[in-house]
C-alpha positions as a Markdown table, in Angstrom:
| # | Residue | x | y | z |
|---|---|---|---|---|
| 1 | Ser | 277.2 | 175.4 | 89.2 |
| 2 | Leu | 276.2 | 175.1 | 85.5 |
| 3 | Pro | 279.9 | 175.4 | 84.3 |
| 4 | Ala | 280.9 | 172.7 | 86.7 |
| 5 | Lys | 278.1 | 170.4 | 85.5 |
| 6 | Leu | 279.1 | 171.0 | 81.8 |
| 7 | Ile | 282.8 | 170.3 | 82.5 |
| 8 | Asn | 282.1 | 167.2 | 84.5 |
| 9 | Gly | 279.8 | 165.8 | 81.8 |
| 10 | Gly | 282.4 | 166.5 | 79.1 |
| 11 | Ile | 285.2 | 164.9 | 81.0 |
| 12 | Ala | 283.1 | 161.9 | 81.7 |
| 13 | Gly | 282.1 | 161.5 | 78.1 |
| 14 | Leu | 285.7 | 161.7 | 76.8 |
| 15 | Ile | 287.0 | 159.1 | 79.3 |
| 16 | Gly | 284.1 | 156.8 | 78.7 |
| 17 | Val | 284.1 | 156.9 | 74.9 |
| 18 | Thr | 287.9 | 156.3 | 74.7 |
| 19 | Cys | 287.5 | 153.2 | 76.8 |
| 20 | Val | 284.6 | 151.6 | 75.0 |
| 21 | Phe | 284.6 | 152.8 | 71.4 |
| 22 | Pro | 285.9 | 149.5 | 69.8 |
| 23 | Ile | 282.9 | 147.7 | 71.2 |
| 24 | Asp | 280.6 | 150.5 | 69.9 |
| 25 | Leu | 282.1 | 150.0 | 66.4 |
| 26 | Ala | 281.4 | 146.3 | 66.6 |
| 27 | Lys | 277.8 | 147.0 | 67.7 |
| 28 | Thr | 277.2 | 149.2 | 64.7 |
| 29 | Arg | 278.6 | 146.6 | 62.3 |
| 30 | Leu | 276.6 | 143.7 | 63.8 |
| 31 | Gln | 273.4 | 145.7 | 63.8 |
| 32 | Asn | 273.8 | 146.8 | 60.1 |
| 33 | Gln | 274.6 | 143.4 | 58.6 |
| 34 | Gln | 271.5 | 141.6 | 57.2 |
| 35 | Asn | 270.7 | 137.9 | 56.5 |
| 36 | Gly | 272.8 | 136.4 | 53.7 |
| 37 | Gln | 275.4 | 139.2 | 54.0 |
| 38 | Arg | 277.0 | 138.3 | 57.3 |
| 39 | Met | 280.6 | 139.3 | 57.8 |
| 40 | Tyr | 280.9 | 138.8 | 61.5 |
| 41 | Ala | 279.6 | 136.1 | 63.8 |
| 42 | Ser | 280.1 | 137.8 | 67.1 |
| 43 | Leu | 281.7 | 140.7 | 69.0 |
| 44 | Ser | 285.1 | 139.1 | 69.2 |
| 45 | Asp | 285.0 | 137.9 | 65.6 |
| 46 | Cys | 284.2 | 141.5 | 64.5 |
| 47 | Leu | 287.1 | 143.0 | 66.4 |
| 48 | Ile | 289.6 | 140.3 | 65.3 |
| 49 | Lys | 288.6 | 140.8 | 61.6 |
| 50 | Thr | 288.7 | 144.6 | 61.9 |
| 51 | Ile | 292.2 | 144.5 | 63.3 |
| 52 | Arg | 293.4 | 142.1 | 60.6 |
| 53 | Ser | 291.9 | 144.1 | 57.7 |
| 54 | Glu | 292.2 | 147.7 | 59.0 |
| 55 | Gly | 294.8 | 147.6 | 61.8 |
| 56 | Tyr | 294.5 | 148.5 | 65.4 |
| 57 | Phe | 293.3 | 152.0 | 64.7 |
| 58 | Gly | 290.6 | 150.6 | 62.5 |
| 59 | Met | 288.7 | 149.9 | 65.7 |
| 60 | Tyr | 288.6 | 153.7 | 66.3 |
| 61 | Arg | 287.1 | 154.8 | 62.9 |
| 62 | Gly | 284.7 | 157.5 | 63.8 |
| 63 | Ala | 286.1 | 158.1 | 67.2 |
| 64 | Ala | 287.2 | 161.7 | 66.4 |
| 65 | Val | 283.5 | 162.6 | 65.7 |
| 66 | Asn | 282.4 | 161.0 | 69.0 |
| 67 | Leu | 285.2 | 162.6 | 71.0 |
| 68 | Thr | 284.4 | 166.0 | 69.6 |
| 69 | Leu | 280.7 | 165.9 | 70.1 |
| 70 | Val | 280.4 | 163.7 | 73.2 |
| 71 | Thr | 281.4 | 166.5 | 75.5 |
| 72 | Pro | 278.3 | 168.7 | 74.7 |
| 73 | Glu | 276.1 | 165.7 | 74.4 |
| 74 | Lys | 276.9 | 164.3 | 77.9 |
| 75 | Ala | 277.0 | 167.7 | 79.4 |
| 76 | Ile | 273.5 | 168.5 | 78.0 |
| 77 | Lys | 272.1 | 165.1 | 79.1 |
| 78 | Leu | 273.4 | 165.3 | 82.7 |
| 79 | Ala | 272.8 | 169.0 | 83.2 |
| 80 | Ala | 269.3 | 168.9 | 81.7 |
| 81 | Asn | 268.4 | 166.0 | 84.0 |
| 82 | Asp | 269.5 | 167.9 | 87.0 |
| 83 | Phe | 267.7 | 171.0 | 85.7 |
| 84 | Phe | 264.4 | 169.2 | 85.3 |
| 85 | Arg | 264.7 | 167.3 | 88.6 |
| 86 | His | 265.3 | 170.7 | 90.4 |
| 87 | His | 262.2 | 172.3 | 88.8 |
| 88 | Leu | 260.0 | 169.3 | 89.2 |
| 89 | Ser | 260.8 | 169.0 | 92.9 |
| 90 | Lys | 258.4 | 170.6 | 95.4 |
| 91 | Asp | 260.1 | 172.5 | 98.2 |
| 92 | Gly | 263.1 | 170.1 | 98.1 |
| 93 | Lys | 260.9 | 167.1 | 98.7 |
| 94 | Lys | 261.7 | 163.7 | 97.2 |
| 95 | Leu | 260.6 | 163.3 | 93.6 |
| 96 | Thr | 257.9 | 160.8 | 92.8 |
| 97 | Leu | 258.8 | 158.1 | 90.2 |
| 98 | Leu | 256.6 | 159.9 | 87.6 |
| 99 | Arg | 258.5 | 163.2 | 88.1 |
| 100 | Glu | 261.8 | 161.4 | 87.9 |
| 101 | Met | 260.7 | 159.8 | 84.6 |
| 102 | Leu | 259.5 | 163.2 | 83.3 |
| 103 | Ala | 263.0 | 164.7 | 84.1 |
| 104 | Gly | 264.6 | 161.9 | 82.2 |
| 105 | Cys | 262.3 | 162.5 | 79.3 |
| 106 | Gly | 263.3 | 166.1 | 79.2 |
| 107 | Ala | 267.0 | 165.2 | 79.3 |
| 108 | Gly | 266.6 | 162.7 | 76.5 |
| 109 | Thr | 264.8 | 165.2 | 74.4 |
| 110 | Cys | 267.4 | 167.9 | 74.9 |
| 111 | Gln | 270.4 | 165.8 | 74.0 |
| 112 | Val | 269.2 | 164.8 | 70.5 |
| 113 | Ile | 270.2 | 168.2 | 69.3 |
| 114 | Val | 273.8 | 166.9 | 69.4 |
| 115 | Thr | 273.3 | 163.2 | 69.4 |
| 116 | Thr | 271.6 | 162.9 | 66.0 |
| 117 | Pro | 274.3 | 164.5 | 63.9 |
| 118 | Met | 277.0 | 162.8 | 66.0 |
| 119 | Glu | 275.5 | 159.4 | 65.5 |
| 120 | Met | 274.8 | 160.1 | 61.8 |
| 121 | Leu | 278.5 | 160.8 | 61.1 |
| 122 | Lys | 279.9 | 158.1 | 63.4 |
| 123 | Ile | 277.8 | 155.4 | 61.8 |
| 124 | Gln | 279.0 | 156.2 | 58.3 |
| 125 | Leu | 282.7 | 155.9 | 59.4 |
| 126 | Gln | 282.2 | 152.9 | 61.6 |
| 127 | Asp | 280.3 | 150.9 | 58.9 |
| 128 | Ala | 282.6 | 151.8 | 56.0 |
| 129 | Gly | 285.0 | 149.0 | 56.9 |
| 130 | Arg | 282.3 | 146.4 | 56.9 |
| 131 | Ile | 281.0 | 147.4 | 53.4 |
| 132 | Ala | 284.5 | 147.5 | 52.0 |
| 133 | Ala | 285.3 | 144.1 | 53.4 |
| 134 | Gln | 282.1 | 142.7 | 52.0 |
| 135 | Lys | 282.9 | 144.0 | 48.5 |
| 136 | Lys | 286.4 | 142.7 | 48.7 |
| 137 | Leu | 285.1 | 139.2 | 49.7 |
| 138 | Met | 282.6 | 139.2 | 46.9 |
| 139 | Ala | 285.3 | 140.2 | 44.4 |
| 140 | Ala | 287.5 | 137.4 | 45.5 |
| 141 | Gln | 284.7 | 134.8 | 45.3 |
| 142 | Ala | 283.8 | 136.1 | 41.8 |
| 143 | Gln | 287.5 | 135.7 | 40.7 |
| 144 | Leu | 287.7 | 132.2 | 42.1 |
| 145 | Ser | 284.5 | 131.2 | 40.1 |
| 146 | Ser | 285.9 | 132.9 | 37.0 |
| 147 | Ser | 282.7 | 135.0 | 36.8 |
| 148 | Pro | 282.6 | 137.8 | 34.2 |
| 149 | Ala | 281.3 | 140.0 | 37.0 |
| 150 | Ala | 284.6 | 139.8 | 38.8 |
| 151 | Ala | 285.9 | 143.0 | 37.4 |
| 152 | Ala | 282.6 | 144.8 | 38.2 |
| 153 | Ala | 282.7 | 143.5 | 41.7 |
| 154 | Glu | 286.2 | 144.7 | 42.4 |
| 155 | Pro | 286.0 | 147.5 | 44.9 |
| 156 | Ala | 287.3 | 150.8 | 43.9 |
| 157 | Val | 290.5 | 151.9 | 45.6 |
| 158 | Gly | 290.4 | 155.4 | 47.1 |
| 159 | Thr | 291.1 | 157.4 | 50.2 |
| 160 | Arg | 289.0 | 157.0 | 53.3 |
| 161 | Thr | 286.1 | 159.3 | 53.6 |
| 162 | Thr | 286.3 | 161.7 | 56.5 |
| 163 | Ala | 283.6 | 163.2 | 58.7 |
| 164 | Thr | 284.2 | 166.6 | 57.2 |
| 165 | Gln | 283.7 | 165.3 | 53.7 |
| 166 | Ile | 280.4 | 163.6 | 54.7 |
| 167 | Thr | 279.2 | 166.8 | 56.5 |
| 168 | Arg | 280.0 | 169.0 | 53.5 |
| 169 | Glu | 278.2 | 166.6 | 51.1 |
| 170 | Leu | 275.1 | 166.3 | 53.3 |
| 171 | Leu | 274.9 | 170.1 | 53.8 |
| 172 | Arg | 275.4 | 170.7 | 50.0 |
| 173 | Ser | 272.8 | 168.1 | 48.9 |
| 174 | Lys | 270.2 | 168.2 | 51.7 |
| 175 | Gly | 271.0 | 171.1 | 53.9 |
| 176 | Ile | 271.0 | 170.9 | 57.7 |
| 177 | Ala | 268.2 | 168.3 | 57.5 |
| 178 | Gly | 270.8 | 165.9 | 56.1 |
| 179 | Leu | 272.6 | 165.8 | 59.4 |
| 180 | Tyr | 269.4 | 165.1 | 61.2 |
| 181 | Lys | 268.3 | 162.1 | 59.3 |
| 182 | Gly | 266.9 | 159.6 | 61.7 |
| 183 | Leu | 265.9 | 162.3 | 64.3 |
| 184 | Gly | 262.6 | 160.5 | 65.0 |
| 185 | Ala | 264.3 | 157.2 | 65.6 |
| 186 | Thr | 266.9 | 158.9 | 67.8 |
| 187 | Leu | 264.1 | 160.4 | 69.9 |
| 188 | Leu | 262.4 | 157.0 | 70.0 |
| 189 | Arg | 265.6 | 155.5 | 71.5 |
| 190 | Asp | 267.0 | 158.3 | 73.7 |
| 191 | Val | 263.8 | 159.5 | 75.4 |
| 192 | Pro | 262.8 | 156.0 | 76.7 |
| 193 | Phe | 266.4 | 155.3 | 77.6 |
| 194 | Ser | 266.5 | 158.4 | 79.8 |
| 195 | Ile | 263.1 | 157.6 | 81.3 |
| 196 | Val | 264.5 | 154.2 | 82.4 |
| 197 | Tyr | 268.1 | 155.2 | 83.2 |
| 198 | Phe | 267.8 | 158.3 | 85.4 |
| 199 | Pro | 265.1 | 157.1 | 87.9 |
| 200 | Leu | 266.8 | 153.7 | 88.1 |
| 201 | Phe | 270.2 | 155.2 | 88.7 |
| 202 | Ala | 268.9 | 157.7 | 91.3 |
| 203 | Asn | 267.2 | 155.0 | 93.3 |
| 204 | Leu | 270.1 | 152.5 | 93.1 |
| 205 | Asn | 272.5 | 155.3 | 94.1 |
| 206 | Lys | 270.3 | 156.1 | 97.2 |
| 207 | Leu | 270.7 | 152.6 | 98.4 |
| 208 | Gly | 274.4 | 153.3 | 99.0 |
| 209 | Gln | 273.8 | 156.5 | 100.9 |
| 210 | Lys | 274.2 | 156.2 | 104.7 |
| 211 | Asp | 272.9 | 159.8 | 105.1 |
| 212 | Pro | 270.5 | 161.5 | 102.6 |
| 213 | Asn | 272.7 | 164.6 | 102.8 |
| 214 | Val | 275.9 | 162.8 | 102.0 |
| 215 | Lys | 276.9 | 161.6 | 98.6 |
| 216 | Ala | 277.2 | 157.8 | 98.0 |
| 217 | Pro | 280.7 | 156.4 | 97.8 |
| 218 | Phe | 282.2 | 156.5 | 94.3 |
| 219 | Tyr | 282.0 | 152.8 | 93.8 |
| 220 | Val | 278.2 | 152.9 | 94.5 |
| 221 | Ser | 277.8 | 155.6 | 91.8 |
| 222 | Phe | 279.9 | 153.6 | 89.4 |
| 223 | Leu | 277.9 | 150.3 | 89.9 |
| 224 | Ser | 274.6 | 152.1 | 89.9 |
| 225 | Gly | 275.5 | 153.8 | 86.6 |
| 226 | Cys | 276.6 | 150.4 | 85.1 |
| 227 | Val | 273.5 | 148.6 | 86.2 |
| 228 | Ala | 271.1 | 151.3 | 85.2 |
| 229 | Gly | 272.9 | 152.0 | 81.9 |
| 230 | Ser | 273.0 | 148.3 | 80.8 |
| 231 | Thr | 269.4 | 147.8 | 81.7 |
| 232 | Ala | 268.2 | 150.8 | 79.8 |
| 233 | Ala | 270.4 | 150.0 | 76.8 |
| 234 | Val | 269.0 | 146.5 | 76.4 |
| 235 | Ala | 265.4 | 147.8 | 76.9 |
| 236 | Val | 265.7 | 150.2 | 74.0 |
| 237 | Asn | 268.0 | 148.1 | 71.7 |
| 238 | Pro | 265.2 | 147.5 | 69.1 |
| 239 | Cys | 264.9 | 151.3 | 68.7 |
| 240 | Asp | 268.7 | 151.5 | 68.4 |
| 241 | Val | 268.8 | 148.9 | 65.6 |
| 242 | Ile | 266.1 | 150.9 | 63.7 |
| 243 | Lys | 268.0 | 154.1 | 64.2 |
| 244 | Thr | 271.3 | 152.6 | 63.0 |
| 245 | Arg | 269.7 | 151.2 | 59.9 |
| 246 | Leu | 267.9 | 154.4 | 59.0 |
| 247 | Gln | 271.0 | 156.6 | 59.5 |
| 248 | Ser | 273.3 | 154.4 | 57.3 |
| 249 | Leu | 273.8 | 156.1 | 54.0 |
| 250 | Gln | 275.6 | 153.2 | 52.2 |
| 251 | Arg | 274.4 | 149.7 | 52.0 |
| 252 | Gly | 276.1 | 146.4 | 51.4 |
| 253 | Val | 275.3 | 144.3 | 48.3 |
| 254 | Asn | 271.6 | 143.2 | 48.2 |
| 255 | Glu | 270.9 | 144.9 | 51.5 |
| 256 | Asp | 267.5 | 146.5 | 52.2 |
| 257 | Thr | 266.8 | 150.3 | 52.1 |
| 258 | Tyr | 264.2 | 151.9 | 54.3 |
| 259 | Ser | 261.8 | 154.8 | 53.9 |
| 260 | Gly | 261.1 | 155.4 | 57.5 |
| 261 | Ile | 260.6 | 153.9 | 61.0 |
| 262 | Leu | 257.5 | 151.8 | 60.2 |
| 263 | Asp | 259.0 | 150.5 | 56.9 |
| 264 | Cys | 262.2 | 149.6 | 58.6 |
| 265 | Thr | 260.4 | 147.8 | 61.5 |
| 266 | Lys | 258.2 | 145.9 | 59.1 |
| 267 | Lys | 261.1 | 144.7 | 56.8 |
| 268 | Ile | 263.3 | 143.7 | 59.7 |
| 269 | Trp | 260.4 | 141.7 | 61.3 |
| 270 | Gln | 259.4 | 140.0 | 58.1 |
| 271 | Arg | 262.9 | 139.2 | 56.6 |
| 272 | Glu | 265.1 | 138.8 | 59.7 |
| 273 | Gly | 262.7 | 137.8 | 62.4 |
| 274 | Pro | 262.0 | 139.5 | 65.9 |
| 275 | Thr | 265.5 | 138.4 | 67.2 |
| 276 | Ala | 267.1 | 140.9 | 64.7 |
| 277 | Phe | 265.8 | 143.8 | 66.9 |
| 278 | Phe | 268.3 | 142.6 | 69.6 |
| 279 | Lys | 271.3 | 142.5 | 67.4 |
| 280 | Gly | 274.3 | 144.0 | 69.2 |
| 281 | Ala | 272.3 | 144.2 | 72.5 |
| 282 | Tyr | 275.1 | 142.7 | 74.6 |
| 283 | Cys | 277.6 | 145.0 | 72.8 |
| 284 | Arg | 275.5 | 148.0 | 73.6 |
| 285 | Ala | 275.2 | 146.9 | 77.2 |
| 286 | Leu | 279.0 | 146.5 | 77.3 |
| 287 | Val | 279.4 | 150.0 | 75.9 |
| 288 | Ile | 276.7 | 151.8 | 78.0 |
| 289 | Ala | 277.5 | 150.2 | 81.4 |
| 290 | Pro | 281.1 | 151.5 | 81.8 |
| 291 | Leu | 280.3 | 154.7 | 79.9 |
| 292 | Phe | 277.6 | 155.7 | 82.3 |
| 293 | Gly | 279.4 | 154.3 | 85.3 |
| 294 | Ile | 282.4 | 156.4 | 84.5 |
| 295 | Ala | 280.2 | 159.4 | 83.7 |
| 296 | Gln | 278.4 | 159.2 | 87.1 |
| 297 | Val | 281.6 | 158.8 | 89.0 |
| 298 | Val | 283.2 | 161.8 | 87.4 |
| 299 | Tyr | 280.0 | 163.8 | 87.7 |
| 300 | Phe | 279.4 | 163.0 | 91.3 |
| 301 | Ile | 283.1 | 163.3 | 92.4 |
| 302 | Gly | 283.0 | 166.8 | 90.8 |
| 303 | Ile | 286.4 | 167.1 | 89.0 |
| 304 | Ala | 285.2 | 170.4 | 87.6 |
| 305 | Glu | 284.8 | 171.9 | 91.1 |
| 306 | Phe | 288.4 | 171.0 | 91.8 |
| 307 | Leu | 289.6 | 172.5 | 88.5 |
| 308 | Leu | 287.5 | 175.7 | 88.9 |
| 309 | Gly | 288.7 | 176.0 | 92.4 |
| 310 | Met | 292.3 | 176.2 | 91.2 |
| 311 | Leu | 291.6 | 179.3 | 89.1 |
| 312 | Pro | 292.8 | 182.6 | 90.5 |
| 313 | Lys | 290.0 | 184.6 | 92.2 |
| 314 | His | 289.6 | 188.3 | 91.6 |
| 315 | Arg | 290.1 | 190.4 | 94.7 |
| 316 | Ala | 287.7 | 193.1 | 95.5 |
């Protein structure tokens, strides 16, 4: 049933995000740092420095936004894929690869309604620590060199910006379009991701089915979700780098700004080289693999069916 699908997708998203969010934060920071302004050398270096400067909970900056919106996002993604697969099948026959890809395309297109504002807000909160650390480092260097710019470089002390404050400011200054900045780049990432992920998962999962009418064991669904998720994540990582850069409202010192997808692509290619498009790729694979593995296990086990079955039934 649709309610069961939505509940399963929501539960899966909450569990998955809680487990992998620190790696996702490191991915955002690694993707946003540009040549000459590098604060972190690797995933482990980023996490260690984050804990030292911001504490353990610094690794979960932006998690509240993700946990709030990941439920509708995952629910829409998984339910939409099932919806399109059902309507693209002919008399219950096996879907062709092209139709599986079309179903994934439809799911990826539907989910951006929630994904774009969620990613927009999350990125601001995740990257705030990197920008603050960069300013602090530059102020310390200026003081050591007795530079007259030391006072100007000293970062202002203030309270942390919240997702609610960012949302209000964007709505006040740019309207609802402010929350959908980077929509094109999000579509450019999520549609190809779903086109690769859903057919690959479905076919890998079928390999573990002894009977076509019986669900595959949970560990097969988990491993299929991990393999399909990490493969799709790495494949679309260049689009994810572009999306992250476009959605960042604040920049570090001397960092480039971008006017659109083509401008961003051109500047990254010319100033940072083609390898820059794969910044944070292994972090993204580490995030997506367990996230979708967990999502598919929860979805296919059907926790929602169990919960809905416990509700009292009305007697005629």
